[in-house]
Coordinates of C-alpha atoms in Angstrom, one line a residue:
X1 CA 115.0 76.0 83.8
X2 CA 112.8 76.1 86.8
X3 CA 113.9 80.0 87.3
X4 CA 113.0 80.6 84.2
X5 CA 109.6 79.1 84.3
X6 CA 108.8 81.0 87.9
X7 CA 110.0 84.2 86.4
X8 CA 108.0 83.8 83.2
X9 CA 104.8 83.6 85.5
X10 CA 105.9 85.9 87.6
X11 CA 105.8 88.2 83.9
X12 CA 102.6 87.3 82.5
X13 CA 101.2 88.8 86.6
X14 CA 103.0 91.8 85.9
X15 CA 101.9 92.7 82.7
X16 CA 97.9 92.2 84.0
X17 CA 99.3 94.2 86.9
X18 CA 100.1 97.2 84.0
X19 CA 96.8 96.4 82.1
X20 CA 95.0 96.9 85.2
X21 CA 97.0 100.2 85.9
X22 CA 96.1 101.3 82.6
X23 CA 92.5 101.0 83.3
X24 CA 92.9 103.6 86.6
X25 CA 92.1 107.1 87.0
X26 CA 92.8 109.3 90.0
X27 CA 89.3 108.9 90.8
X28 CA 89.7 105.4 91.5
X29 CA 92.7 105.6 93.8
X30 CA 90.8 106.3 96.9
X31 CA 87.8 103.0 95.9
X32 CA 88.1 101.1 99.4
X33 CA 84.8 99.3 99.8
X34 CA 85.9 97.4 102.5
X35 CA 86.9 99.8 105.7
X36 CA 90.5 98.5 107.1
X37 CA 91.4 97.0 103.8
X38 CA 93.6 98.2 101.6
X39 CA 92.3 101.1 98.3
X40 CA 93.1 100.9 94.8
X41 CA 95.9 102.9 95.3
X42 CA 97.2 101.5 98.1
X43 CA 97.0 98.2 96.8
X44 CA 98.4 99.2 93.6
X45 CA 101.8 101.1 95.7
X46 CA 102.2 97.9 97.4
X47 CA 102.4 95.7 94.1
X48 CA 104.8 98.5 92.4
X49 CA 106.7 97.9 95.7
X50 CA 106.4 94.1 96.5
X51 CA 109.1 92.7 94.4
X52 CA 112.1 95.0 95.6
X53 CA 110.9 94.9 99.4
X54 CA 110.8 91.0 99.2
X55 CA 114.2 91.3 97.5
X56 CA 115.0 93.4 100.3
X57 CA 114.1 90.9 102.8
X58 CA 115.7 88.1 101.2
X59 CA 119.0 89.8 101.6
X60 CA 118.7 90.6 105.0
X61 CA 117.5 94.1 105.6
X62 CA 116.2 94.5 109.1
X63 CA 112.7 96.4 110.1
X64 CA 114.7 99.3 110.3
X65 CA 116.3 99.1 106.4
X66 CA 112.7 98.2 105.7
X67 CA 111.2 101.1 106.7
X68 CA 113.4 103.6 105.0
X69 CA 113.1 101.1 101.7
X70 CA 108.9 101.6 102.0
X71 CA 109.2 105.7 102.5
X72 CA 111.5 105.6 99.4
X73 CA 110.0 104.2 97.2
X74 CA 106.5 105.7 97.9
X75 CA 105.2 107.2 94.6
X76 CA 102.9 109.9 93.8
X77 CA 100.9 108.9 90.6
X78 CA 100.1 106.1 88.3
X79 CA 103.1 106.5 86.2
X80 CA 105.6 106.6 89.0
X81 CA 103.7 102.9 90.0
X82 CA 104.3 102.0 86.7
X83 CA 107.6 102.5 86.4
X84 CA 109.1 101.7 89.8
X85 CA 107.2 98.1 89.2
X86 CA 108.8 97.5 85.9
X87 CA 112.1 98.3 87.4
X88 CA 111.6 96.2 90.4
X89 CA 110.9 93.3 88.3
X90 CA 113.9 94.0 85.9
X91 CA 116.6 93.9 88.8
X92 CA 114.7 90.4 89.9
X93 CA 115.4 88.6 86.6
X94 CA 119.4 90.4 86.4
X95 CA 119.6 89.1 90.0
X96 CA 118.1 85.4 89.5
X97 CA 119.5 85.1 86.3
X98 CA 122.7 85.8 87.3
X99 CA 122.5 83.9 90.1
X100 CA 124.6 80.5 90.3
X101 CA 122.8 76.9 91.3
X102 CA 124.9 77.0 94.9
X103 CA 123.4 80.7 95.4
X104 CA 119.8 79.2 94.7
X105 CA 120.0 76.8 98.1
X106 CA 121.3 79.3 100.3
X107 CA 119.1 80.3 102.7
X108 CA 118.4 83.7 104.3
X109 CA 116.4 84.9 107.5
X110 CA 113.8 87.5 107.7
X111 CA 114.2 90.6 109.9
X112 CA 111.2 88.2 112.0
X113 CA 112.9 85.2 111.8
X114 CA 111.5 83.8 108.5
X115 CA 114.1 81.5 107.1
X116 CA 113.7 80.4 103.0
X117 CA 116.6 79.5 100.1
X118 CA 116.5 82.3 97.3
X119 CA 114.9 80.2 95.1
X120 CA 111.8 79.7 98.0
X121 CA 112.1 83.5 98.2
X122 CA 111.2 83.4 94.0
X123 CA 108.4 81.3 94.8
X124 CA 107.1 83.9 97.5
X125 CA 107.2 86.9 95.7
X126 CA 105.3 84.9 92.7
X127 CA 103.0 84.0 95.6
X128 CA 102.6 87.0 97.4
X129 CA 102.4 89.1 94.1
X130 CA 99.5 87.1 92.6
X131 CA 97.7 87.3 95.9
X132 CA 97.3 91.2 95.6
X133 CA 96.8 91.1 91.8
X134 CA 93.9 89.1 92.7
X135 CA 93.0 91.7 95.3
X136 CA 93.2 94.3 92.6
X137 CA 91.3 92.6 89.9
X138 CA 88.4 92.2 92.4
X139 CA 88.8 96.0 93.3
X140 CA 88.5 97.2 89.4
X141 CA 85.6 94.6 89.1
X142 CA 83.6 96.1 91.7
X143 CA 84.5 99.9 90.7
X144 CA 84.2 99.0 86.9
X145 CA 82.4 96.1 86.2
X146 CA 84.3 93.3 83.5
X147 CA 87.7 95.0 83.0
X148 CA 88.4 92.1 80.3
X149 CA 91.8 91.0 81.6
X150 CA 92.2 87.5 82.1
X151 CA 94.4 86.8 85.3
X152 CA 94.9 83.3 84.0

């Protein structure tokens, strides 16, 4: 039950995540009002690419793995976003649903020594994801005033 209730938040974040994609042009990608922070495009690359790098981590990979994860998967438009975020978050619920009560308590270590059970990794993508939709949501507010979509 409680995987169930983390994933369906983690679900409603995604789909504002896709509404707020939907609002972007190319114009937009480049919007960094704050030097040494991340743009809209940047921002939105790194929440197509959050939920399989964190998966990533959570099984082990090492800096190395990691690196060769983040060059692959770096897309080149809006749709490409789109669609590797949707798929990221479709092999998430196949793996925790799949994923056996024993399975949820085992712990793994980061490639810097980070150490959380799977289910603690769940919580830390939902985390980490609604930190930098939050990000973006402030980003499209400041490029284009109300956007209209509730992040809660």
């Amino acid at each position: 039950m409680y995987i169930e209730n983390v994933i369906h938040q983690l679900s409603l974040c995604v789909k504002s995540v896709l509404e707020m994609i939907d609002l972007i042009n190319e114009e937009d990608l480049n919007f960094r009002p704050v030097k040494d922070k991340k743009s809209i495009g940047e921002l939105v690359q790194h929440l197509s690419e959050l939920i399989g790098a964190d998966m990533e981590i959570m099984s082990g990979a090492s800096q190395e793995i990691m690196v060769k994860y983040y060059t692959g998967v770096e897309c080149k438009s809006l749709v490409e976003m789109k669609s590797l975020l949707q798929k990221n978050f479709h092999e998430l619920k196949e793996c925790y649903f799949n994923m056996k009560e024993k399975e949820l308590v085992e712990k793994s270590t980061s490639y810097w020594g980070l150490q959380y059970s799977k289910f603690e990794w769940l919580l830390e993508i939902l985390v980490h994801f609604t930190h930098h939709r939050a990000q973006l949501h402030m980003l499209l507010v400041q490029k284009k005033d109300d956007i209209k979509i509730a992040l809660f």
